[in-house]
Coordinates of C-alpha atoms in Angstrom, one line a residue:
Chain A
X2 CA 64.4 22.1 -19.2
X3 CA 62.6 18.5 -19.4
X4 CA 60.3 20.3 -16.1
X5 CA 59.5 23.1 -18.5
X6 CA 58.5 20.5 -21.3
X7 CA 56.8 18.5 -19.1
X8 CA 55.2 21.7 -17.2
X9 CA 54.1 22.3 -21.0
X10 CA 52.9 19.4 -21.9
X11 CA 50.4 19.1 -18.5
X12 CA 49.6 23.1 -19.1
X13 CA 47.5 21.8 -22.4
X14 CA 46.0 18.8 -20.3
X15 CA 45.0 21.4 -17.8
X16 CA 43.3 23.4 -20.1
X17 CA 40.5 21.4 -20.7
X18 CA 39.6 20.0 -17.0
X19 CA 37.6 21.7 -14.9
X20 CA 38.7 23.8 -12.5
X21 CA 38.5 21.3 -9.2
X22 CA 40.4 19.0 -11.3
X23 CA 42.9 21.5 -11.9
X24 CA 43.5 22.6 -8.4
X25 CA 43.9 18.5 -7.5
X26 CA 46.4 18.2 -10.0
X27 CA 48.0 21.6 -8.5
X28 CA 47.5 20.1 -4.5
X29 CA 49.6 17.1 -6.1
X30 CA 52.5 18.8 -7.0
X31 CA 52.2 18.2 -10.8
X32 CA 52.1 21.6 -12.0
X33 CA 54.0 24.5 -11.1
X34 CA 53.8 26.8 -14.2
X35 CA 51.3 29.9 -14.9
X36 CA 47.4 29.4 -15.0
X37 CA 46.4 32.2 -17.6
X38 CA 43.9 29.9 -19.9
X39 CA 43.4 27.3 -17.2
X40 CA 39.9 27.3 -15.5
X41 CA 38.6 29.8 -18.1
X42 CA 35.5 31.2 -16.9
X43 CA 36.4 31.2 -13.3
X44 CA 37.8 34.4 -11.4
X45 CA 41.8 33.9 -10.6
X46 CA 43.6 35.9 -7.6
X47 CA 47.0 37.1 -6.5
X48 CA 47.6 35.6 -2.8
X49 CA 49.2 37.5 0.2
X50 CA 49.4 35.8 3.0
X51 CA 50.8 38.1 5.9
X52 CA 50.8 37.1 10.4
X53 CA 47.4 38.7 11.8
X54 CA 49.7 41.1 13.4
X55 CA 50.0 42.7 9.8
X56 CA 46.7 41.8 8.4
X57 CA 44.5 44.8 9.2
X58 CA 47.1 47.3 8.5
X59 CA 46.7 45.1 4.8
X60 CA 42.9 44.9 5.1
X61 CA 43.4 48.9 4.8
X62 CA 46.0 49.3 2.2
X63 CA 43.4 46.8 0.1
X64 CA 40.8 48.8 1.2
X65 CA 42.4 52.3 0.6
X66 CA 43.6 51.3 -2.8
X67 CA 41.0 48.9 -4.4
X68 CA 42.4 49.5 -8.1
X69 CA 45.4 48.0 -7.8
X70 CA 44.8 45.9 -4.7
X71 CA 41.1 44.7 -5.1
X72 CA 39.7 42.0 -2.5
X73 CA 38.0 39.2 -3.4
X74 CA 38.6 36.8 -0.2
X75 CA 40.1 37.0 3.3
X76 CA 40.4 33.9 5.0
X77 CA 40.1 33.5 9.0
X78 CA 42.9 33.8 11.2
X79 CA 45.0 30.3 10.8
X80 CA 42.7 29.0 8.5
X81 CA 43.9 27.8 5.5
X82 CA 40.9 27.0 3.4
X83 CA 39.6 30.1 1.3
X84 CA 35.6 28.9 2.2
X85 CA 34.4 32.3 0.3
X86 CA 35.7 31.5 -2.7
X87 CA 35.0 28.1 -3.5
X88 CA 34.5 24.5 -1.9
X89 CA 37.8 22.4 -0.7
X90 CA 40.0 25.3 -1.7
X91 CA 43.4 24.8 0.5
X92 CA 45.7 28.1 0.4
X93 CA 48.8 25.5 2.0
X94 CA 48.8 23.7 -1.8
X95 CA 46.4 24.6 -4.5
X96 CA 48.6 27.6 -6.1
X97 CA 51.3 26.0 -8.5
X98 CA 54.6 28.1 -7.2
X99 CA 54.4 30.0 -3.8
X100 CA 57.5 33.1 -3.7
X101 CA 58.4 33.4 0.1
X102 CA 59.7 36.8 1.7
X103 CA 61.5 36.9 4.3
X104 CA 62.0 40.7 6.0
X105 CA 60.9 41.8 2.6
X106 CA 63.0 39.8 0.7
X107 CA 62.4 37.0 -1.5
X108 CA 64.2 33.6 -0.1
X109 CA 62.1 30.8 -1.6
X110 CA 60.3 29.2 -4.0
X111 CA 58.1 26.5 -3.0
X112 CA 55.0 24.5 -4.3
X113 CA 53.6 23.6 -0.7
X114 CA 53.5 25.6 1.9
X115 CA 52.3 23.2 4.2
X116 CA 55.6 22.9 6.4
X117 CA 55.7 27.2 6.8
X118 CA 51.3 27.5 7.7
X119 CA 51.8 29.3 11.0
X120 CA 48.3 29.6 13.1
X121 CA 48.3 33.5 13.2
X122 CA 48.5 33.6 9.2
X123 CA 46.0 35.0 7.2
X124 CA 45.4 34.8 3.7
X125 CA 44.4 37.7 1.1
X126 CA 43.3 36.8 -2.4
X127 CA 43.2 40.2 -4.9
X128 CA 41.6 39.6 -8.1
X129 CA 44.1 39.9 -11.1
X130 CA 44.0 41.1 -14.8
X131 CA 43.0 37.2 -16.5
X132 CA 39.3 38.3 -16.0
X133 CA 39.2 41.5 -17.4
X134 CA 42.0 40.0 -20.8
X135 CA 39.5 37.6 -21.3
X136 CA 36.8 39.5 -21.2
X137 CA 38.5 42.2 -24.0
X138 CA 39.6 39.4 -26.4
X139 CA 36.0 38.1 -26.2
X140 CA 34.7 41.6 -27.7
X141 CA 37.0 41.2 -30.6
X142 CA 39.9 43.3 -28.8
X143 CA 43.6 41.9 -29.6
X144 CA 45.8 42.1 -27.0
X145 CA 49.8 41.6 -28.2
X146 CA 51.5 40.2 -24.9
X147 CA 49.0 37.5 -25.3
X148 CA 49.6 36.6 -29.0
X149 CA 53.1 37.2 -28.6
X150 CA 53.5 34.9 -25.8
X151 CA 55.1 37.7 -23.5
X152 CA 54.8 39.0 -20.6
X153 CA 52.8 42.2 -20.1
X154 CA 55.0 45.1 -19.8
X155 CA 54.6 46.8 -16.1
X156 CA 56.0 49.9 -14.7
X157 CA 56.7 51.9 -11.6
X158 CA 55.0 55.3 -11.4
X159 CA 54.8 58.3 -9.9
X160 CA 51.4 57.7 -8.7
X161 CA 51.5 56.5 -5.0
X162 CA 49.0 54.4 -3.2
X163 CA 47.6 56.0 0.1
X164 CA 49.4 54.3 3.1
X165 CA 48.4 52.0 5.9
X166 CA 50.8 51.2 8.1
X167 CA 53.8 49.9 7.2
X168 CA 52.8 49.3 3.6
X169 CA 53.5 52.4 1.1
X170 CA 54.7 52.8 -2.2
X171 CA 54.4 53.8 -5.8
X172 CA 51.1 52.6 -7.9
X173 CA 52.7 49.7 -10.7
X174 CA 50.7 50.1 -13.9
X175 CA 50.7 47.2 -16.7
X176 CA 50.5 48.9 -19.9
X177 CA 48.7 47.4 -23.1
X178 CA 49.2 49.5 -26.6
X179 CA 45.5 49.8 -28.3
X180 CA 44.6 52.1 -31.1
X181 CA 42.6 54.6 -29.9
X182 CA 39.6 53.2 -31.1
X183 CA 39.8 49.7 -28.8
X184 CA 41.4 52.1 -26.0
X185 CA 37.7 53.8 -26.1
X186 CA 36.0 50.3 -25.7
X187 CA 38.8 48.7 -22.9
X188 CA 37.8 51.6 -21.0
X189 CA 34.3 51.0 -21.1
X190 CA 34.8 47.1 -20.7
X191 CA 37.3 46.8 -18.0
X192 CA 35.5 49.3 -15.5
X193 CA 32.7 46.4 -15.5
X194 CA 35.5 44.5 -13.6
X195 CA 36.3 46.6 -10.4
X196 CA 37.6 43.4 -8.7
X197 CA 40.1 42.7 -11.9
X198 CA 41.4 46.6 -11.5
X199 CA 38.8 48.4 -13.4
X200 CA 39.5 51.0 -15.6
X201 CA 42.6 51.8 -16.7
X202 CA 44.0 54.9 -14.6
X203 CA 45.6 56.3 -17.3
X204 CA 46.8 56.6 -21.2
X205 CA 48.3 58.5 -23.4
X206 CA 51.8 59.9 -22.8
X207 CA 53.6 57.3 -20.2
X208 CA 55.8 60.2 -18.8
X209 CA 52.7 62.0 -16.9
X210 CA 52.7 59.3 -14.2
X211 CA 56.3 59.4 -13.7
X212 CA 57.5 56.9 -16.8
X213 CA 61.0 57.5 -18.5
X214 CA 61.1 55.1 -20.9
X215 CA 58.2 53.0 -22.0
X216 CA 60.3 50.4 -23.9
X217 CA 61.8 49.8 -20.7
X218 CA 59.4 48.3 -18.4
X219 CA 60.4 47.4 -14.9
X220 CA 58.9 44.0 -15.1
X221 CA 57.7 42.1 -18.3
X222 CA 58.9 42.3 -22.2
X223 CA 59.5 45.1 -24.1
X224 CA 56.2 46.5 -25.5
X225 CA 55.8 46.5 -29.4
X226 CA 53.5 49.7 -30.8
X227 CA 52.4 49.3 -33.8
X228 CA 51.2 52.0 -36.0
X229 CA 48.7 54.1 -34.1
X230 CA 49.1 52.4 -30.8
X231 CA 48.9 55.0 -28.0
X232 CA 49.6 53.1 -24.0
X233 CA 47.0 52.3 -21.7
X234 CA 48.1 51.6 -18.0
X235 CA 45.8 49.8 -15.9
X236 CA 46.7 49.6 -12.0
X237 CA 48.6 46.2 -11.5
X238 CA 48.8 43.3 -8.9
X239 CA 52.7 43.6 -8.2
X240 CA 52.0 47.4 -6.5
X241 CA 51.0 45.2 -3.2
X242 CA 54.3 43.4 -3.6
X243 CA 56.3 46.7 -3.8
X244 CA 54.4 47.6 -1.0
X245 CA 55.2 44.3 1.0
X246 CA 58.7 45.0 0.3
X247 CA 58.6 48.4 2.0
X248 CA 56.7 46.7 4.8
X249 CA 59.7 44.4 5.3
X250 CA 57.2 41.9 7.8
X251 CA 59.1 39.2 9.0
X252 CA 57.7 36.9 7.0
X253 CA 54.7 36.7 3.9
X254 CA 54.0 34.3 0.9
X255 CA 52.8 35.0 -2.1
X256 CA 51.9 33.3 -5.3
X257 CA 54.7 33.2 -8.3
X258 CA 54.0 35.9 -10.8
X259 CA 51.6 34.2 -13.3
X260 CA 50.4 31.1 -11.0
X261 CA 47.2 32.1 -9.6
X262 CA 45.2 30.7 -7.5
X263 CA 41.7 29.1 -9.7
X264 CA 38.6 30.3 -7.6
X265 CA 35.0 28.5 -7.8
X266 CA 33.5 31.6 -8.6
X267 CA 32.4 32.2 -12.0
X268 CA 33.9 35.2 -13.4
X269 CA 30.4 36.9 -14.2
X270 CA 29.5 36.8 -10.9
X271 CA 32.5 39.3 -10.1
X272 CA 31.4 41.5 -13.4
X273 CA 29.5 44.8 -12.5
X274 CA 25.9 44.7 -13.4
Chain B
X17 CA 9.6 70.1 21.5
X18 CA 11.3 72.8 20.8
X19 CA 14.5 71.4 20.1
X20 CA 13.2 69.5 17.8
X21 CA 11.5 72.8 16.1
X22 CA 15.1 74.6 16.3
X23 CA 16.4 71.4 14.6
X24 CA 14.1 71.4 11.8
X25 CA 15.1 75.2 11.4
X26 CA 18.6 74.1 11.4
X27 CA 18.2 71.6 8.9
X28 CA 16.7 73.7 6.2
X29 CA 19.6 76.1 7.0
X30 CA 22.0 73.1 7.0
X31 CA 20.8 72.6 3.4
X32 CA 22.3 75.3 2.0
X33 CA 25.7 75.3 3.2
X34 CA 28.7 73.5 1.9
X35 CA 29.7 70.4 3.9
X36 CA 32.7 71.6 5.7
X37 CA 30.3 74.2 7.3
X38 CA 27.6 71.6 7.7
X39 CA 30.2 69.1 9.8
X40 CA 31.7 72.4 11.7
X41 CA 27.9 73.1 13.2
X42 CA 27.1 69.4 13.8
X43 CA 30.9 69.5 15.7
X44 CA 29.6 72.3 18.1
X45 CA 26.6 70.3 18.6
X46 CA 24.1 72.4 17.1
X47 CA 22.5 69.7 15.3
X48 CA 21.7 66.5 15.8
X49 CA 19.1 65.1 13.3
X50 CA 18.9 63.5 10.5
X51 CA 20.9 64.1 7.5
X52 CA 18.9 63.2 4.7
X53 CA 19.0 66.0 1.9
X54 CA 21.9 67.6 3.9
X55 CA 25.5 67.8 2.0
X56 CA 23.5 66.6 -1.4
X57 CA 26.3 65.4 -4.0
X58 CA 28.7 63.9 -1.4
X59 CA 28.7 60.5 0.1
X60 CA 27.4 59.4 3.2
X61 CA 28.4 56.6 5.1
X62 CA 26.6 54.7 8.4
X63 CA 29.7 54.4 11.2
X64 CA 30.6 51.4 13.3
X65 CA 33.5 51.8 15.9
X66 CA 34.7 48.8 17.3
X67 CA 37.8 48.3 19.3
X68 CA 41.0 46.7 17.6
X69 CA 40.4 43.0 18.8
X70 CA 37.4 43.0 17.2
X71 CA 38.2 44.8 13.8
X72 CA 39.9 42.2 11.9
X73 CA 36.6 40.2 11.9
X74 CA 34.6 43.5 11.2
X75 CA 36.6 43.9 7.8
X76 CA 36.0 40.7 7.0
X77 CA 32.4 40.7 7.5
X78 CA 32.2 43.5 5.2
X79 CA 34.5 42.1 2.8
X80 CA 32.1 38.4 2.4
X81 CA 28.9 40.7 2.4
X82 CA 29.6 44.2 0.2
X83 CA 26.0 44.8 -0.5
X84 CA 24.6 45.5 2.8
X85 CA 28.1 46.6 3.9
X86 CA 29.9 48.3 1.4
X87 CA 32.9 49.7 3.2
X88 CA 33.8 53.4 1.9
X89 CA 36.6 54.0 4.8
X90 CA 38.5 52.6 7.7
X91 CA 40.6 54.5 10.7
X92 CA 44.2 53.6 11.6
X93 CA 43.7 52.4 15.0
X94 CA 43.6 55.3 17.8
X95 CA 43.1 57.4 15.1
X96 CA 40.0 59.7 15.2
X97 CA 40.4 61.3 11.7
X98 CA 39.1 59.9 8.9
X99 CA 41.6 60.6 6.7
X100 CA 40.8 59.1 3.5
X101 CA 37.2 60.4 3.3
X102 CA 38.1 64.0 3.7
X103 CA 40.0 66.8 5.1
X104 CA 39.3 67.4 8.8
X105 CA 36.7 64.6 9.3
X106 CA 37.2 64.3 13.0
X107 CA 34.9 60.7 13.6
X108 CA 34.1 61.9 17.7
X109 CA 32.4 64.7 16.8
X110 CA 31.5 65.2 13.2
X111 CA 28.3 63.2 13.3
X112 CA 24.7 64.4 14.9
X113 CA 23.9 61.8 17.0
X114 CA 25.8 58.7 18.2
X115 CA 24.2 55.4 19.7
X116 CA 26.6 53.6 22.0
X117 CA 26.1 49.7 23.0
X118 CA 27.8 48.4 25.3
X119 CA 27.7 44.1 25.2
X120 CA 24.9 44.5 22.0
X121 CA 22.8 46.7 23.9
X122 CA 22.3 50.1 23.2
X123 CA 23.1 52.2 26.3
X124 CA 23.3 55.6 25.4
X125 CA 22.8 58.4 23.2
X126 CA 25.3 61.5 22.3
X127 CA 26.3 64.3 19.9
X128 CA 29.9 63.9 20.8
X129 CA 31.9 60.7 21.8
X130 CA 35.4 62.4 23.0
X131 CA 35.4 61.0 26.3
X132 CA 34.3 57.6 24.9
X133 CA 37.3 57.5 22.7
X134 CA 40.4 54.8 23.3
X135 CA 43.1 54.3 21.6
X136 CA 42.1 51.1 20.3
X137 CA 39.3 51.9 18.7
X138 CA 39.3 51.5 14.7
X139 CA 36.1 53.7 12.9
X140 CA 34.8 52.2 9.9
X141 CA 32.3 53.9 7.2
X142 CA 29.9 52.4 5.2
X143 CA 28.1 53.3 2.3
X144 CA 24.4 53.6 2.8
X145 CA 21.0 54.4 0.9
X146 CA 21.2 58.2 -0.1
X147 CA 23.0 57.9 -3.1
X148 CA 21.4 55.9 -5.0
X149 CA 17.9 57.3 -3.7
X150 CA 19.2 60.6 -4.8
X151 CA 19.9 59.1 -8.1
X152 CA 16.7 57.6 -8.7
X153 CA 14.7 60.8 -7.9
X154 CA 17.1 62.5 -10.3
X155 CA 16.3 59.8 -12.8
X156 CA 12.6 60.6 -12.3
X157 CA 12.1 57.6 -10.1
X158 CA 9.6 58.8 -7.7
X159 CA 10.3 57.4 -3.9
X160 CA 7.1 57.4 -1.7
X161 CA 8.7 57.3 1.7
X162 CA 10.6 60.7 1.0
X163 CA 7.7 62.2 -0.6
X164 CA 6.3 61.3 2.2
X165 CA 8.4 62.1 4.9
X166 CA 8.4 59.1 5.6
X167 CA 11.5 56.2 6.7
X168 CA 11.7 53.7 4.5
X169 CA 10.1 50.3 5.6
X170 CA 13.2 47.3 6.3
X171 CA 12.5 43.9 7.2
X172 CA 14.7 41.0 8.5
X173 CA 14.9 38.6 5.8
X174 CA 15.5 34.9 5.3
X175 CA 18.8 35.4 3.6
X176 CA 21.9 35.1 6.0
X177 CA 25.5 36.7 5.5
X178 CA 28.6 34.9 5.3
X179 CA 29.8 35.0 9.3
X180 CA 33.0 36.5 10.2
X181 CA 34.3 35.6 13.8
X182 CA 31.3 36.9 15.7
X183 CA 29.7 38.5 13.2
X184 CA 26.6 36.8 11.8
X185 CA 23.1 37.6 10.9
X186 CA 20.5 37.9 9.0
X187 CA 20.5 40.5 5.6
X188 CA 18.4 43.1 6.3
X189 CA 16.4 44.5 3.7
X190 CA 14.9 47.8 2.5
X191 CA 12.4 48.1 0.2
X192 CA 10.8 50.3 -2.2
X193 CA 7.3 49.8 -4.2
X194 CA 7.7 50.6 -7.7
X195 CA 5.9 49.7 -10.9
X196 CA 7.5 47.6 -12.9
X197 CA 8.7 49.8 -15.5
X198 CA 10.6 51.8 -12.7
X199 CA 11.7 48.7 -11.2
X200 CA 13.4 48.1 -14.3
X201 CA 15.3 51.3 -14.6
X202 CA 16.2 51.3 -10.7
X203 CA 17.6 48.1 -11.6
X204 CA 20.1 49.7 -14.2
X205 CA 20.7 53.2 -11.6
X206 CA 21.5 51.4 -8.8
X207 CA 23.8 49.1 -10.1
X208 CA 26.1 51.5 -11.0
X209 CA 26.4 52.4 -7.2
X210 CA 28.2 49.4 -5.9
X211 CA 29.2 51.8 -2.4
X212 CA 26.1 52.1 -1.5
X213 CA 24.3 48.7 -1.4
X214 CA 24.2 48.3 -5.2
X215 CA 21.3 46.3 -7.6
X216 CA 18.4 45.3 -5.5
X217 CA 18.9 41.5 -3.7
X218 CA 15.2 40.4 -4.9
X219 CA 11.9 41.8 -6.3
X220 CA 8.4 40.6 -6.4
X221 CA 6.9 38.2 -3.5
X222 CA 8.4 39.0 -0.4
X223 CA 8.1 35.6 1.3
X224 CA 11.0 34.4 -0.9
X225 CA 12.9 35.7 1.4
X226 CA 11.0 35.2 4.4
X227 CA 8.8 38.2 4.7
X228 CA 5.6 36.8 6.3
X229 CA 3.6 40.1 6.0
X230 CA 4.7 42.9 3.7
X231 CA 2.6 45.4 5.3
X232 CA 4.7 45.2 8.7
X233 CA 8.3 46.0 8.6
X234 CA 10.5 45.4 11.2
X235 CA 11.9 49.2 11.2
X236 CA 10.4 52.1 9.6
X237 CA 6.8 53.2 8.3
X238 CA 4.1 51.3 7.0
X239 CA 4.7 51.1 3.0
X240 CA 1.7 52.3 0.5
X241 CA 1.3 49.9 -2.8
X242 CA -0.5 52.3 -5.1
X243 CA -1.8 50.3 -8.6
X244 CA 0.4 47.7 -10.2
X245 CA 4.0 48.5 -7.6
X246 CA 5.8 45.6 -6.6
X247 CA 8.0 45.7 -3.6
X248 CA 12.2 46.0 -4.5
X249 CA 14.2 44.8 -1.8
X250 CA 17.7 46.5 -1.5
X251 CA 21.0 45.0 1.4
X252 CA 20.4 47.6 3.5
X253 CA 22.9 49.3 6.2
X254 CA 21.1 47.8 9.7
X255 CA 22.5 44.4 8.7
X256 CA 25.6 45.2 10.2
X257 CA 23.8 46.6 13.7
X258 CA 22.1 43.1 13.6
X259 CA 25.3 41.5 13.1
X260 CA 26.9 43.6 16.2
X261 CA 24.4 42.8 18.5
X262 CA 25.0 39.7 17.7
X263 CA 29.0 39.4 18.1
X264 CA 28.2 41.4 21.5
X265 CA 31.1 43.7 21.5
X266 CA 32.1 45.1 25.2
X267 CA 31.8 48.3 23.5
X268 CA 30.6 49.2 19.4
X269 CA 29.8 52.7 19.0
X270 CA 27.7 53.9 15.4
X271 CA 25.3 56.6 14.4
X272 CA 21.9 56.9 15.4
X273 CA 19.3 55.8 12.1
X274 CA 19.7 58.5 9.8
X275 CA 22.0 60.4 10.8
X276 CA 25.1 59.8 8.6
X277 CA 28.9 60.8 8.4
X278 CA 28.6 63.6 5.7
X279 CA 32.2 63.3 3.6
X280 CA 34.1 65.1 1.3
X281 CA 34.0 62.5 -1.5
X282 CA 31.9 63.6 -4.3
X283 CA 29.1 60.7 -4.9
X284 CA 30.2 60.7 -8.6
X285 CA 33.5 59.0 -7.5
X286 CA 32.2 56.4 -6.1
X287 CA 30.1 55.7 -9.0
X288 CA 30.9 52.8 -11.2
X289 CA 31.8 54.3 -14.4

C-alpha cells in the first residue's frame, strides 16, 4: 500500500513535467502506475510487442481492423527505440508496467524489459482512447468514469474483427453513457481522431452487438446512467489483446492496462484535418 | 492502333457497367487501359506485390508515410484474393495492365500475372488520386488535366519519407493549379479522404520543396496556370515506385500508371466522417 501512496504522490509530480521528463522518471523505475493526465497534449499508445515471425500477420490484423487496433508506430526488427514517434524513446523501459504473455497467457509483470528484448522482436504502438477523452471534456462534454475515478466499462461483442492469421476474435467496445444530445457531438468529435478509435461503432441498445448485461461489463466498473443516458460503445484497445490470446504466440509484451507509453507527438498532429 | 481504338470503345462501354462486370472483362483480358472514370463511386487502389522477405519493411513504409501511401488492403501471403477489398478480387488478373521489375528495373508488361505468381508473394493496395478528384469535380472544383485529357503533372520533391529497411525516397508530388478560392475548398474536400493521399503537403512556390521549374514535371503533361492559380501539391501514389526502385527487390510487381485495382468498397466508406 505505501507503493500505491508513493505511486500517488509521484503521479501529481508527473503531471506537471514535460513529457521527456516523464518518460526519464518512467526509464528509472520510479513510476509504475497509469499515465491518463500525464504528458497532456501529447498522443499516448497501447504497445504489442510480438517475434517478427508474428509481426506481419499483426501488421494485417492492425491494418484490417484500424478502429479498434489503429497504428501509430512500428519499430524495426530488434530495435527497440520507437524513432517515429519521438526522440530517445526506448520501448525496453519507458512504459511504467509491462504485462508478459507467455503462449497466450499472462505470466508477468515487469517495469523493464530489458533482460526479455530478443533481436527478432518488434514493437507496435496503437493509439488509445486518452486523446479522443481529452479532446471531449475540452468541448464541455462530462465523461463519468473520469469524474468517478473508475475505470471505463468495456465489453465483449458480437462484432468480430476480420482475421489475419492466427489473430481473431470478437470486437471489445468501451461504452460511455451520454445524453443523446453530447452522444450527437462525441460522434462528430471523436471521428476527428481515427488513430484514438474514431467514431463510436455503435449506441443505443447494448444487446444488438451481442451485450447481455450492460451493468456487467467484462472489464472496468459498473457503469452508472443517469437520467436520459443512452450507451455509446467505441471500439477498444483490449480487442488486440483478446486477439493475442487466441493467437497463443509463444511469447508477447504488452503495456499494463492504463500505463501507456507518452509519445513526442502532439496530439493535434494525429487529429483529422 | 487499333487496339488502342477498340480500347477506347471498351472503355466508354466499361463505364456503364457495374464493377464486378468491369473486373470480369479486364480478367479475360479484354481491356487493358486506364481506369480513370471506370467503376465511379468505388475505391481504387495502385498495387505493389512484393515477396514475403520484403513485406514487413513494405508495411512499415506505408505505415511512417500514410499520405503518399495510404494502405487500403494487404494479401495473406500466397494468397491471390484480395479478400478484404471485395468478393472475388482475384489480384493476377483483375487489373488491365501490370508492370513487372525485376532488381528496380521494369522488365516487362502484362494483362495477367498467373504464371508470375509464388507463393510468397504478399499484394498490397493503396489508395490513390481518383477519389478525391472525383470529389472535387463533384464539389464544382474544376480539374484542368481531366478536362483536358490530360495526366496530371508530378514532380520529385525535396521532401523525403521516413525509410523503412530498403525503402527510402523522395515524396513524390502531384499537383493541381487552382485559384485560391478553390484551393481553399480542396483543402477542406480532400481532407476528409485520408485513403487516398489526404490534405495537400504544400501550396504556393514550388521551390519550397525543391521544384526548380514548375513548368516541367517529372511525369505527366505540361500544367496550364490560367489567371491568379497557384500550384497545390498533393503525396502522390509513384512515391512508393521511387521507393522500390530504390530497395531493388529481385522481383516487385504493380500496375501500370493509371490503371488501378477497381474494388468493391464504396468510396463513401473510406471517407472520414
Amino acid at each position: 500500500m505505501k507503493q500505491h501512496t508513493k505511486s500517488n504522490d509521484l503521479f501529481e509530480d508527473l503531471r506537471r513535467l514535460p513529457v521527456k521528463k516523464v518518460r526519464k522518471a518512467i526509464r528509472n523505475g520510479l513510476y509504475s502506475g497509469h499515465t491518463a493526465g500525464i504528458g497532456l497534449g501529447h498522443l499516448q499508445g497501447n504497445l504489442v510487442i510480438l517475434p517478427a515471425s508474428y509481426a506481419l500477420d499483426f501488421f494485417r490484423f492492425c491494418q484490417r481492423n484500424p478502429k479498434p487496433c489503429p497504428l501509430v508506430g512500428v519499430s524495426d526488427t530488434g530495435d527497440p527505440m520507437m524513432r517515429t514517434l519521438g526522440s530517445d524513446i526506448d520501448i525496453r523501459t519507458d512504459i511504467p508496467l509491462y504485462n508478459v504473455y507467455r503462449d497466450g497467457n499472462l505470466t508477468d509483470q515487469a517495469q523493464d524489459i530489458s533482460d526479455l528484448w530478443q533481436n527478432d522482436y518488434v514493437a507496435f504502438a496503437l493509439g488509445c482512447s486518452f486523446s479522443f477523452e481529452e479532446a471531449l471534456m475540452a468541448e464541455g462534454i462530462r465523461l463519468d468514469h473520469i469524474e468517478a475515478n473508475k475505470t471505463v466499462a468495456m465489453y465483449c461483442t458480437s462484432l468480430n474483427t476480420k482475421p489475419a492469421g492466427p489473430f481473431v476474435g470478437p470486437v471489445v467496445c468501451s461504452m460511455r453513457p451520454m445524453l443523446p444530445t453530447d452522444a450527437i457531438r462525441a460522434c462528430a468529435i471523436t471521428s476527428r481522431y481515427p488513430h484514438a478509435h474514431g467514431e463510436p461503432v455503435h449506441l443505443g441498445d447494448g444487446k444488438e452487438i451481442g451485450i447481455k448485461n450492460i451493468s456487467k461489463p467484462d472489464w472496468g466498473d459498473t457503469p452508472i446512467f443517469e437520467d436520459g443516458q443512452i450507451p455509446v460503445f467505441w471500439a477498444c484497445g483490449v480487442t488486440p489483446q483478446a486477439a493475442i490470446q487466441t493467437a497463443k504466440p509463444p511469447v508477447c509484451i504488452t503495456h499494463a492496462p492504463g500505463s501507456m507509453l507518452i509519445t513526442d507527438i502532439p496530439s493535434w498532429e494525429t487529429v483529422s484535418v
